[in-house]
């Protein structure tokens, strides 16, 4: 086998919301892509992968067929397209939800209010599944973009669309009523992926995980009087025990540790109350766990 020719083919969005973050995460994994504008395929330097730039909605089919070994798409697309592909890793960006919204001030008291109504969406399969689950019969109007204007132009009574901040709904006089599913970008794998590219995928996943873990954690440094150290250590969660080093000032120490972004403010406040001073928070570039 000529190992130099074995390359992992990754399908990414040609243009749109996921592209920049997909390229960014690969770059943070040390994988630099030389892609010119309008190029359909690009090779990475120093890592055996090729990127295929495809239309978002086509990626599940190409991955199922083995044209690409893996793809980066939203979980919403995985669910909607119902192809034979497997999610292998959540990527933490493009977080959104697929929701049903109705014009503000309309009568709405739950999914049964959608009975007999016209609902515009680009996600007919996901919506149909939701309606079936709630035994509601509604008229699904599939449209490919600008779904949120459908009620205003008299095309629909409700919409089912992706929402992140909710500002688009608000601007169009709509109110979010039901969340059908929650989504973020993920990596999907082809059932046809050959065993020889498996080690490349394993290496890539290892690198991505270390980037994602680093993004979710912060390195924390603080000074504290020695009598406060025990209390401070009890406040600090997990990892291994923190590093405690004496300062030049008698009776004081410097404490270093890593904390998760999720509980960041809560912990900082507790540390200040416990007597920590000069708290420094530093981003972590990579974290091998
Ligand atoms: P698009 O760039 O509009 O083709 O969207 C591609 C993917 O980005 C979608 O399938 C979702 O996974 C994600 N996405 C779309 N809209 C949003 C949004 N409002 N907030 C976050 N992610 C989104």
PDB file of C-alpha atoms and ligand atoms in Angstrom:
ATOM      1  CA  UNK A   1       0.000   0.000   0.000  1.00  0.00           C
ATOM      2  CA  UNK A   2       1.286   3.460  -0.876  1.00  0.00           C
ATOM      3  CA  UNK A   3       0.592   5.247   2.435  1.00  0.00           C
ATOM      4  CA  UNK A   4       1.491   8.637   0.938  1.00  0.00           C
ATOM      5  CA  UNK A   5      -1.637   8.391  -1.222  1.00  0.00           C
ATOM      6  CA  UNK A   6      -3.981   7.531   1.650  1.00  0.00           C
ATOM      7  CA  UNK A   7      -5.898  10.706   2.443  1.00  0.00           C
ATOM      8  CA  UNK A   8      -9.031  11.383   4.440  1.00  0.00           C
ATOM      9  CA  UNK A   9     -11.662  13.236   2.417  1.00  0.00           C
ATOM     10  CA  UNK A  10     -13.682  15.744   4.432  1.00  0.00           C
ATOM     11  CA  UNK A  11     -16.782  17.428   3.037  1.00  0.00           C
ATOM     12  CA  UNK A  12     -17.360  20.966   4.294  1.00  0.00           C
ATOM     13  CA  UNK A  13     -19.860  23.646   3.401  1.00  0.00           C
ATOM     14  CA  UNK A  14     -18.935  25.511   0.217  1.00  0.00           C
ATOM     15  CA  UNK A  15     -20.339  28.741   1.597  1.00  0.00           C
ATOM     16  CA  UNK A  16     -22.516  29.652   4.536  1.00  0.00           C
ATOM     17  CA  UNK A  17     -22.516  29.699   8.267  1.00  0.00           C
ATOM     18  CA  UNK A  18     -20.498  26.563   8.994  1.00  0.00           C
ATOM     19  CA  UNK A  19     -17.575  27.201   6.640  1.00  0.00           C
ATOM     20  CA  UNK A  20     -15.473  29.676   8.638  1.00  0.00           C
ATOM     21  CA  UNK A  21     -15.749  27.748  11.902  1.00  0.00           C
ATOM     22  CA  UNK A  22     -14.999  24.448  10.128  1.00  0.00           C
ATOM     23  CA  UNK A  23     -11.797  25.859   8.615  1.00  0.00           C
ATOM     24  CA  UNK A  24     -10.899  27.533  11.915  1.00  0.00           C
ATOM     25  CA  UNK A  25     -11.122  24.347  13.948  1.00  0.00           C
ATOM     26  CA  UNK A  26      -8.943  22.495  11.418  1.00  0.00           C
ATOM     27  CA  UNK A  27      -6.428  25.337  11.532  1.00  0.00           C
ATOM     28  CA  UNK A  28      -6.310  25.152  15.330  1.00  0.00           C
ATOM     29  CA  UNK A  29      -5.511  21.458  14.871  1.00  0.00           C
ATOM     30  CA  UNK A  30      -2.437  22.504  12.879  1.00  0.00           C
ATOM     31  CA  UNK A  31      -4.095  21.707   9.552  1.00  0.00           C
ATOM     32  CA  UNK A  32      -3.679  24.517   7.084  1.00  0.00           C
ATOM     33  CA  UNK A  33      -5.758  24.502   3.936  1.00  0.00           C
ATOM     34  CA  UNK A  34      -4.731  26.341   0.802  1.00  0.00           C
ATOM     35  CA  UNK A  35      -8.078  27.048  -0.715  1.00  0.00           C
ATOM     36  CA  UNK A  36      -8.640  29.585  -3.407  1.00  0.00           C
ATOM     37  CA  UNK A  37     -12.015  31.146  -3.997  1.00  0.00           C
ATOM     38  CA  UNK A  38     -14.517  28.917  -5.836  1.00  0.00           C
ATOM     39  CA  UNK A  39     -12.219  25.908  -5.553  1.00  0.00           C
ATOM     40  CA  UNK A  40     -14.104  22.616  -5.137  1.00  0.00           C
ATOM     41  CA  UNK A  41     -11.253  20.670  -3.603  1.00  0.00           C
ATOM     42  CA  UNK A  42      -8.198  21.608  -1.539  1.00  0.00           C
ATOM     43  CA  UNK A  43      -5.414  19.635   0.083  1.00  0.00           C
ATOM     44  CA  UNK A  44      -4.019  20.250   3.542  1.00  0.00           C
ATOM     45  CA  UNK A  45      -0.368  20.794   4.133  1.00  0.00           C
ATOM     46  CA  UNK A  46       1.426  18.509   6.617  1.00  0.00           C
ATOM     47  CA  UNK A  47      -1.657  16.356   7.219  1.00  0.00           C
ATOM     48  CA  UNK A  48      -3.156  13.761   4.849  1.00  0.00           C
ATOM     49  CA  UNK A  49      -6.579  15.258   4.289  1.00  0.00           C
ATOM     50  CA  UNK A  50      -8.422  16.692   1.301  1.00  0.00           C
ATOM     51  CA  UNK A  51     -11.346  19.060   1.705  1.00  0.00           C
ATOM     52  CA  UNK A  52     -14.315  18.916  -0.636  1.00  0.00           C
ATOM     53  CA  UNK A  53     -16.389  22.109  -0.726  1.00  0.00           C
ATOM     54  CA  UNK A  54     -20.022  21.097  -1.236  1.00  0.00           C
ATOM     55  CA  UNK A  55     -23.514  22.444  -0.806  1.00  0.00           C
ATOM     56  CA  UNK A  56     -24.597  21.950   2.785  1.00  0.00           C
ATOM     57  CA  UNK A  57     -27.724  19.988   1.904  1.00  0.00           C
ATOM     58  CA  UNK A  58     -25.765  17.659  -0.432  1.00  0.00           C
ATOM     59  CA  UNK A  59     -23.161  16.655   2.165  1.00  0.00           C
ATOM     60  CA  UNK A  60     -25.174  13.815   3.831  1.00  0.00           C
ATOM     61  CA  UNK A  61     -25.682  12.095   0.456  1.00  0.00           C
ATOM     62  CA  UNK A  62     -22.009  12.421  -0.545  1.00  0.00           C
ATOM     63  CA  UNK A  63     -20.915  11.056   2.830  1.00  0.00           C
ATOM     64  CA  UNK A  64     -23.391   8.171   2.626  1.00  0.00           C
ATOM     65  CA  UNK A  65     -22.073   7.290  -0.851  1.00  0.00           C
ATOM     66  CA  UNK A  66     -18.438   7.432   0.279  1.00  0.00           C
ATOM     67  CA  UNK A  67     -17.508  10.337  -2.028  1.00  0.00           C
ATOM     68  CA  UNK A  68     -16.343  11.962   1.203  1.00  0.00           C
ATOM     69  CA  UNK A  69     -15.201   9.903   4.213  1.00  0.00           C
ATOM     70  CA  UNK A  70     -16.455  12.404   6.733  1.00  0.00           C
ATOM     71  CA  UNK A  71     -18.453  15.639   6.680  1.00  0.00           C
ATOM     72  CA  UNK A  72     -18.978  18.660   8.870  1.00  0.00           C
ATOM     73  CA  UNK A  73     -22.649  19.624   9.067  1.00  0.00           C
ATOM     74  CA  UNK A  74     -25.306  20.661  11.570  1.00  0.00           C
ATOM     75  CA  UNK A  75     -27.063  17.905  13.521  1.00  0.00           C
ATOM     76  CA  UNK A  76     -30.305  19.406  12.163  1.00  0.00           C
ATOM     77  CA  UNK A  77     -29.177  18.430   8.647  1.00  0.00           C
ATOM     78  CA  UNK A  78     -28.272  14.907   9.804  1.00  0.00           C
ATOM     79  CA  UNK A  79     -31.769  14.471  11.250  1.00  0.00           C
ATOM     80  CA  UNK A  80     -33.556  16.078   8.308  1.00  0.00           C
ATOM     81  CA  UNK A  81     -31.792  14.166   5.533  1.00  0.00           C
ATOM     82  CA  UNK A  82     -32.197  10.706   7.117  1.00  0.00           C
ATOM     83  CA  UNK A  83     -29.135   9.201   5.406  1.00  0.00           C
ATOM     84  CA  UNK A  84     -27.005   6.269   6.463  1.00  0.00           C
ATOM     85  CA  UNK A  85     -24.292   8.324   8.194  1.00  0.00           C
ATOM     86  CA  UNK A  86     -23.006   8.271  11.773  1.00  0.00           C
ATOM     87  CA  UNK A  87     -22.269  11.217  14.045  1.00  0.00           C
ATOM     88  CA  UNK A  88     -18.774  10.777  15.458  1.00  0.00           C
ATOM     89  CA  UNK A  89     -18.046  14.070  17.236  1.00  0.00           C
ATOM     90  CA  UNK A  90     -19.897  17.202  18.323  1.00  0.00           C
ATOM     91  CA  UNK A  91     -17.964  20.333  17.394  1.00  0.00           C
ATOM     92  CA  UNK A  92     -19.494  22.919  19.722  1.00  0.00           C
ATOM     93  CA  UNK A  93     -20.203  25.675  17.175  1.00  0.00           C
ATOM     94  CA  UNK A  94     -23.316  26.742  15.213  1.00  0.00           C
ATOM     95  CA  UNK A  95     -25.550  25.994  18.147  1.00  0.00           C
ATOM     96  CA  UNK A  96     -29.168  26.539  17.221  1.00  0.00           C
ATOM     97  CA  UNK A  97     -32.614  25.005  17.595  1.00  0.00           C
ATOM     98  CA  UNK A  98     -35.321  24.063  15.151  1.00  0.00           C
ATOM     99  CA  UNK A  99     -38.473  25.729  16.392  1.00  0.00           C
ATOM    100  CA  UNK A 100     -42.060  26.401  15.515  1.00  0.00           C
ATOM    101  CA  UNK A 101     -43.052  30.074  15.618  1.00  0.00           C
ATOM    102  CA  UNK A 102     -46.365  31.825  15.080  1.00  0.00           C
ATOM    103  CA  UNK A 103     -47.285  35.515  14.581  1.00  0.00           C
ATOM    104  CA  UNK A 104     -47.247  37.429  17.853  1.00  0.00           C
ATOM    105  CA  UNK A 105     -50.679  37.694  19.457  1.00  0.00           C
ATOM    106  CA  UNK A 106     -52.083  34.670  17.634  1.00  0.00           C
ATOM    107  CA  UNK A 107     -54.070  32.160  19.651  1.00  0.00           C
ATOM    108  CA  UNK A 108     -51.676  29.364  20.556  1.00  0.00           C
ATOM    109  CA  UNK A 109     -52.136  26.884  23.347  1.00  0.00           C
ATOM    110  CA  UNK A 110     -49.861  24.003  22.323  1.00  0.00           C
ATOM    111  CA  UNK A 111     -49.141  21.715  19.337  1.00  0.00           C
ATOM    112  CA  UNK A 112     -52.881  20.999  18.834  1.00  0.00           C
ATOM    113  CA  UNK A 113     -53.312  24.669  17.816  1.00  0.00           C
ATOM    114  CA  UNK A 114     -51.389  23.755  14.638  1.00  0.00           C
ATOM    115  CA  UNK A 115     -54.161  21.370  13.514  1.00  0.00           C
ATOM    116  CA  UNK A 116     -55.165  22.202   9.917  1.00  0.00           C
ATOM    117  CA  UNK A 117     -52.715  25.108   9.733  1.00  0.00           C
ATOM    118  CA  UNK A 118     -50.182  25.875   6.986  1.00  0.00           C
ATOM    119  CA  UNK A 119     -46.591  25.699   8.228  1.00  0.00           C
ATOM    120  CA  UNK A 120     -43.681  26.941   6.085  1.00  0.00           C
ATOM    121  CA  UNK A 121     -40.311  25.243   6.560  1.00  0.00           C
ATOM    122  CA  UNK A 122     -37.078  24.090   4.935  1.00  0.00           C
ATOM    123  CA  UNK A 123     -37.147  21.068   7.272  1.00  0.00           C
ATOM    124  CA  UNK A 124     -40.240  19.074   6.216  1.00  0.00           C
ATOM    125  CA  UNK A 125     -39.086  15.684   7.557  1.00  0.00           C
ATOM    126  CA  UNK A 126     -38.203  16.952  11.015  1.00  0.00           C
ATOM    127  CA  UNK A 127     -41.466  18.892  11.173  1.00  0.00           C
ATOM    128  CA  UNK A 128     -43.532  15.932   9.977  1.00  0.00           C
ATOM    129  CA  UNK A 129     -41.972  13.723  12.648  1.00  0.00           C
ATOM    130  CA  UNK A 130     -42.861  16.287  15.300  1.00  0.00           C
ATOM    131  CA  UNK A 131     -46.453  16.646  14.046  1.00  0.00           C
ATOM    132  CA  UNK A 132     -46.890  12.858  13.904  1.00  0.00           C
ATOM    133  CA  UNK A 133     -45.643  12.541  17.465  1.00  0.00           C
ATOM    134  CA  UNK A 134     -48.304  15.010  18.575  1.00  0.00           C
ATOM    135  CA  UNK A 135     -50.969  13.537  16.254  1.00  0.00           C
ATOM    136  CA  UNK A 136     -51.456  16.840  14.497  1.00  0.00           C
ATOM    137  CA  UNK A 137     -52.376  17.111  10.803  1.00  0.00           C
ATOM    138  CA  UNK A 138     -51.026  20.268   9.210  1.00  0.00           C
ATOM    139  CA  UNK A 139     -50.181  21.453   5.731  1.00  0.00           C
ATOM    140  CA  UNK A 140     -46.393  21.613   5.301  1.00  0.00           C
ATOM    141  CA  UNK A 141     -45.156  24.167   2.751  1.00  0.00           C
ATOM    142  CA  UNK A 142     -41.555  23.428   1.888  1.00  0.00           C
ATOM    143  CA  UNK A 143     -39.592  26.547   0.972  1.00  0.00           C
ATOM    144  CA  UNK A 144     -35.849  26.848   0.712  1.00  0.00           C
ATOM    145  CA  UNK A 145     -35.106  30.226   2.289  1.00  0.00           C
ATOM    146  CA  UNK A 146     -36.498  33.323   4.043  1.00  0.00           C
ATOM    147  CA  UNK A 147     -39.047  31.133   5.782  1.00  0.00           C
ATOM    148  CA  UNK A 148     -39.669  33.810   8.398  1.00  0.00           C
ATOM    149  CA  UNK A 149     -41.485  36.099   5.955  1.00  0.00           C
ATOM    150  CA  UNK A 150     -44.058  33.425   4.983  1.00  0.00           C
ATOM    151  CA  UNK A 151     -46.735  34.441   7.556  1.00  0.00           C
ATOM    152  CA  UNK A 152     -46.385  38.148   6.641  1.00  0.00           C
ATOM    153  CA  UNK A 153     -47.070  37.507   2.964  1.00  0.00           C
ATOM    154  CA  UNK A 154     -50.003  35.227   3.684  1.00  0.00           C
ATOM    155  CA  UNK A 155     -48.223  32.016   2.659  1.00  0.00           C
ATOM    156  CA  UNK A 156     -48.442  30.302   6.035  1.00  0.00           C
ATOM    157  CA  UNK A 157     -49.932  30.495   9.532  1.00  0.00           C
ATOM    158  CA  UNK A 158     -46.755  29.350  11.254  1.00  0.00           C
ATOM    159  CA  UNK A 159     -43.154  28.539  10.465  1.00  0.00           C
ATOM    160  CA  UNK A 160     -40.641  25.902  11.506  1.00  0.00           C
ATOM    161  CA  UNK A 161     -37.112  27.250  11.215  1.00  0.00           C
ATOM    162  CA  UNK A 162     -33.661  27.431  12.810  1.00  0.00           C
ATOM    163  CA  UNK A 163     -33.303  29.945  15.614  1.00  0.00           C
ATOM    164  CA  UNK A 164     -30.247  31.034  17.561  1.00  0.00           C
ATOM    165  CA  UNK A 165     -30.789  34.449  19.156  1.00  0.00           C
ATOM    166  CA  UNK A 166     -34.430  34.812  18.113  1.00  0.00           C
ATOM    167  CA  UNK A 167     -33.822  38.292  16.641  1.00  0.00           C
ATOM    168  CA  UNK A 168     -34.960  37.281  13.122  1.00  0.00           C
ATOM    169  CA  UNK A 169     -38.225  35.966  14.554  1.00  0.00           C
ATOM    170  CA  UNK A 170     -38.675  39.136  16.571  1.00  0.00           C
ATOM    171  CA  UNK A 171     -38.046  41.406  13.574  1.00  0.00           C
ATOM    172  CA  UNK A 172     -40.691  39.533  11.631  1.00  0.00           C
ATOM    173  CA  UNK A 173     -43.306  39.732  14.375  1.00  0.00           C
ATOM    174  CA  UNK A 174     -43.064  36.035  15.254  1.00  0.00           C
ATOM    175  CA  UNK A 175     -42.961  34.261  18.565  1.00  0.00           C
ATOM    176  CA  UNK A 176     -41.155  30.968  19.230  1.00  0.00           C
ATOM    177  CA  UNK A 177     -43.579  28.403  20.634  1.00  0.00           C
ATOM    178  CA  UNK A 178     -42.084  24.911  20.353  1.00  0.00           C
ATOM    179  CA  UNK A 179     -38.509  23.634  20.149  1.00  0.00           C
ATOM    180  CA  UNK A 180     -38.433  20.588  17.877  1.00  0.00           C
ATOM    181  CA  UNK A 181     -34.742  19.819  18.261  1.00  0.00           C
ATOM    182  CA  UNK A 182     -31.440  21.308  19.400  1.00  0.00           C
ATOM    183  CA  UNK A 183     -28.451  21.270  17.101  1.00  0.00           C
ATOM    184  CA  UNK A 184     -24.757  22.064  16.808  1.00  0.00           C
ATOM    185  CA  UNK A 185     -22.143  21.343  14.163  1.00  0.00           C
ATOM    186  CA  UNK A 186     -20.911  17.765  14.171  1.00  0.00           C
ATOM    187  CA  UNK A 187     -18.646  15.426  12.274  1.00  0.00           C
ATOM    188  CA  UNK A 188     -20.373  12.585  10.420  1.00  0.00           C
ATOM    189  CA  UNK A 189     -18.763   9.438   9.061  1.00  0.00           C
ATOM    190  CA  UNK A 190     -19.482   7.412   5.948  1.00  0.00           C
ATOM    191  CA  UNK A 191     -20.472   3.728   6.210  1.00  0.00           C
ATOM    192  CA  UNK A 192     -18.132   3.249   3.218  1.00  0.00           C
ATOM    193  CA  UNK A 193     -15.030   4.755   4.810  1.00  0.00           C
ATOM    194  CA  UNK A 194     -12.094   2.431   4.238  1.00  0.00           C
ATOM    195  CA  UNK A 195     -10.119   0.971   7.129  1.00  0.00           C
ATOM    196  CA  UNK A 196      -6.889   2.489   5.832  1.00  0.00           C
ATOM    197  CA  UNK A 197      -8.043   6.072   6.558  1.00  0.00           C
ATOM    198  CA  UNK A 198      -9.247   5.120  10.056  1.00  0.00           C
ATOM    199  CA  UNK A 199      -5.882   6.063  11.721  1.00  0.00           C
ATOM    200  CA  UNK A 200      -5.996   9.502  10.050  1.00  0.00           C
ATOM    201  CA  UNK A 201      -9.530  10.070  11.387  1.00  0.00           C
ATOM    202  CA  UNK A 202      -8.459   8.912  14.866  1.00  0.00           C
ATOM    203  CA  UNK A 203      -5.575  11.420  14.794  1.00  0.00           C
ATOM    204  CA  UNK A 204      -7.877  14.218  13.630  1.00  0.00           C
ATOM    205  CA  UNK A 205     -10.459  13.471  16.336  1.00  0.00           C
ATOM    206  CA  UNK A 206      -7.704  13.449  18.974  1.00  0.00           C
ATOM    207  CA  UNK A 207      -6.543  16.892  17.840  1.00  0.00           C
ATOM    208  CA  UNK A 208     -10.065  18.341  17.624  1.00  0.00           C
ATOM    209  CA  UNK A 209     -10.889  17.079  21.119  1.00  0.00           C
ATOM    210  CA  UNK A 210      -7.803  18.809  22.524  1.00  0.00           C
ATOM    211  CA  UNK A 211      -8.834  22.077  20.820  1.00  0.00           C
ATOM    212  CA  UNK A 212     -12.437  21.790  22.084  1.00  0.00           C
ATOM    213  CA  UNK A 213     -11.339  20.974  25.638  1.00  0.00           C
ATOM    214  CA  UNK A 214      -8.994  23.983  25.602  1.00  0.00           C
ATOM    215  CA  UNK A 215     -11.820  26.248  24.371  1.00  0.00           C
ATOM    216  CA  UNK A 216     -13.991  25.114  27.289  1.00  0.00           C
ATOM    217  CA  UNK A 217     -11.368  25.757  29.945  1.00  0.00           C
ATOM    218  CA  UNK A 218      -9.364  28.674  31.283  1.00  0.00           C
ATOM    219  CA  UNK A 219      -6.035  28.785  33.094  1.00  0.00           C
ATOM    220  CA  UNK A 220      -6.429  30.638  36.377  1.00  0.00           C
ATOM    221  CA  UNK A 221      -3.712  32.286  38.493  1.00  0.00           C
ATOM    222  CA  UNK A 222      -4.295  34.082  41.779  1.00  0.00           C
ATOM    223  CA  UNK A 223      -2.530  35.209  44.904  1.00  0.00           C
ATOM    224  CA  UNK A 224      -3.821  34.395  48.372  1.00  0.00           C
ATOM    225  CA  UNK A 225      -2.736  34.553  51.999  1.00  0.00           C
ATOM    226  CA  UNK A 226      -1.553  31.119  53.125  1.00  0.00           C
ATOM    227  CA  UNK A 227      -4.378  30.727  55.662  1.00  0.00           C
ATOM    228  CA  UNK A 228      -6.941  30.987  52.782  1.00  0.00           C
ATOM    229  CA  UNK A 229      -5.319  28.274  50.618  1.00  0.00           C
ATOM    230  CA  UNK A 230      -7.272  25.329  51.993  1.00  0.00           C
ATOM    231  CA  UNK A 231     -10.611  27.079  51.545  1.00  0.00           C
ATOM    232  CA  UNK A 232      -9.643  28.158  48.001  1.00  0.00           C
ATOM    233  CA  UNK A 233      -8.606  24.618  47.042  1.00  0.00           C
ATOM    234  CA  UNK A 234     -12.011  23.368  48.204  1.00  0.00           C
ATOM    235  CA  UNK A 235     -13.726  25.859  45.902  1.00  0.00           C
ATOM    236  CA  UNK A 236     -11.688  24.814  42.854  1.00  0.00           C
ATOM    237  CA  UNK A 237     -13.308  21.936  40.978  1.00  0.00           C
ATOM    238  CA  UNK A 238     -11.839  18.787  39.484  1.00  0.00           C
ATOM    239  CA  UNK A 239      -8.648  18.401  37.466  1.00  0.00           C
ATOM    240  CA  UNK A 240      -5.671  17.358  39.547  1.00  0.00           C
ATOM    241  CA  UNK A 241      -4.717  19.338  42.629  1.00  0.00           C
ATOM    242  CA  UNK A 242      -3.758  22.958  41.919  1.00  0.00           C
ATOM    243  CA  UNK A 243      -0.177  24.221  41.916  1.00  0.00           C
ATOM    244  CA  UNK A 244       0.660  26.273  45.008  1.00  0.00           C
ATOM    245  CA  UNK A 245       3.904  28.290  45.001  1.00  0.00           C
ATOM    246  CA  UNK A 246       5.243  30.667  47.661  1.00  0.00           C
ATOM    247  CA  UNK A 247       5.415  34.355  46.754  1.00  0.00           C
ATOM    248  CA  UNK A 248       8.346  36.603  47.675  1.00  0.00           C
ATOM    249  CA  UNK A 249       6.009  38.289  50.181  1.00  0.00           C
ATOM    250  CA  UNK A 250       6.029  36.293  53.410  1.00  0.00           C
ATOM    251  CA  UNK A 251       2.754  34.436  54.154  1.00  0.00           C
ATOM    252  CA  UNK A 252       1.402  34.618  50.594  1.00  0.00           C
ATOM    253  CA  UNK A 253       1.208  32.066  47.783  1.00  0.00           C
ATOM    254  CA  UNK A 254       0.334  31.927  44.119  1.00  0.00           C
ATOM    255  CA  UNK A 255      -2.275  29.297  43.130  1.00  0.00           C
ATOM    256  CA  UNK A 256      -2.597  28.010  39.546  1.00  0.00           C
ATOM    257  CA  UNK A 257      -5.328  25.796  38.168  1.00  0.00           C
ATOM    258  CA  UNK A 258      -7.649  25.131  35.213  1.00  0.00           C
ATOM    259  CA  UNK A 259     -11.389  25.758  35.419  1.00  0.00           C
ATOM    260  CA  UNK A 260     -14.267  25.053  33.110  1.00  0.00           C
ATOM    261  CA  UNK A 261     -15.975  27.900  31.264  1.00  0.00           C
ATOM    262  CA  UNK A 262     -19.420  26.640  32.408  1.00  0.00           C
ATOM    263  CA  UNK A 263     -18.955  27.587  36.080  1.00  0.00           C
ATOM    264  CA  UNK A 264     -16.461  30.374  35.499  1.00  0.00           C
ATOM    265  CA  UNK A 265     -18.169  33.403  37.120  1.00  0.00           C
ATOM    266  CA  UNK A 266     -19.591  31.454  40.008  1.00  0.00           C
ATOM    267  CA  UNK A 267     -16.094  30.176  40.887  1.00  0.00           C
ATOM    268  CA  UNK A 268     -14.391  33.556  40.457  1.00  0.00           C
ATOM    269  CA  UNK A 269     -16.890  35.172  42.829  1.00  0.00           C
ATOM    270  CA  UNK A 270     -16.378  32.447  45.437  1.00  0.00           C
ATOM    271  CA  UNK A 271     -12.585  32.801  45.133  1.00  0.00           C
ATOM    272  CA  UNK A 272     -12.739  36.549  45.733  1.00  0.00           C
ATOM    273  CA  UNK A 273     -14.905  36.019  48.782  1.00  0.00           C
ATOM    274  CA  UNK A 274     -12.365  33.468  50.063  1.00  0.00           C
ATOM    275  CA  UNK A 275      -9.584  36.067  49.868  1.00  0.00           C
ATOM    276  CA  UNK A 276      -8.011  35.465  46.446  1.00  0.00           C
ATOM    277  CA  UNK A 277      -6.450  38.570  44.895  1.00  0.00           C
ATOM    278  CA  UNK A 278      -4.897  39.544  41.579  1.00  0.00           C
ATOM    279  CA  UNK A 279      -6.862  36.868  39.740  1.00  0.00           C
ATOM    280  CA  UNK A 280      -5.607  36.331  36.189  1.00  0.00           C
ATOM    281  CA  UNK A 281      -7.549  34.342  33.583  1.00  0.00           C
ATOM    282  CA  UNK A 282      -5.609  33.070  30.582  1.00  0.00           C
ATOM    283  CA  UNK A 283      -6.968  31.275  27.499  1.00  0.00           C
ATOM    284  CA  UNK A 284      -5.563  27.822  26.800  1.00  0.00           C
ATOM    285  CA  UNK A 285      -4.504  27.007  23.258  1.00  0.00           C
ATOM    286  CA  UNK A 286      -4.485  23.205  23.409  1.00  0.00           C
ATOM    287  CA  UNK A 287      -5.320  20.824  26.196  1.00  0.00           C
ATOM    288  CA  UNK A 288      -4.235  17.186  26.010  1.00  0.00           C
ATOM    289  CA  UNK A 289      -6.300  15.146  28.437  1.00  0.00           C
TER     290      UNK A 289
HETATM  291  P1  LIG B   1     -26.701  27.904   6.140  1.00  0.00           P
HETATM  292  O1  LIG B   1     -25.390  28.584   6.202  1.00  0.00           O
HETATM  293  O2  LIG B   1     -27.853  28.842   6.331  1.00  0.00           O
HETATM  294  O3  LIG B   1     -26.818  26.988   4.958  1.00  0.00           O
HETATM  295  O4  LIG B   1     -26.804  26.967   7.422  1.00  0.00           O
HETATM  296  C1  LIG B   1     -25.991  25.865   7.549  1.00  0.00           C
HETATM  297  C2  LIG B   1     -26.121  25.287   8.920  1.00  0.00           C
HETATM  298  O5  LIG B   1     -25.766  26.277   9.892  1.00  0.00           O
HETATM  299  C3  LIG B   1     -27.519  24.858   9.326  1.00  0.00           C
HETATM  300  O6  LIG B   1     -27.824  23.591   8.851  1.00  0.00           O
HETATM  301  C4  LIG B   1     -27.423  24.904  10.826  1.00  0.00           C
HETATM  302  O7  LIG B   1     -26.780  23.744  11.351  1.00  0.00           O
HETATM  303  C5  LIG B   1     -26.539  26.101  11.048  1.00  0.00           C
HETATM  304  N1  LIG B   1     -27.393  27.275  11.258  1.00  0.00           N
HETATM  305  C6  LIG B   1     -28.321  27.786  10.472  1.00  0.00           C
HETATM  306  N2  LIG B   1     -28.949  28.840  11.000  1.00  0.00           N
HETATM  307  C7  LIG B   1     -28.353  29.029  12.177  1.00  0.00           C
HETATM  308  C8  LIG B   1     -28.513  29.979  13.203  1.00  0.00           C
HETATM  309  N3  LIG B   1     -29.432  30.936  13.160  1.00  0.00           N
HETATM  310  N4  LIG B   1     -27.692  29.905  14.244  1.00  0.00           N
HETATM  311  C9  LIG B   1     -26.739  28.968  14.319  1.00  0.00           C
HETATM  312  N5  LIG B   1     -26.563  28.011  13.385  1.00  0.00           N
HETATM  313  C10 LIG B   1     -27.351  28.046  12.328  1.00  0.00           C
END
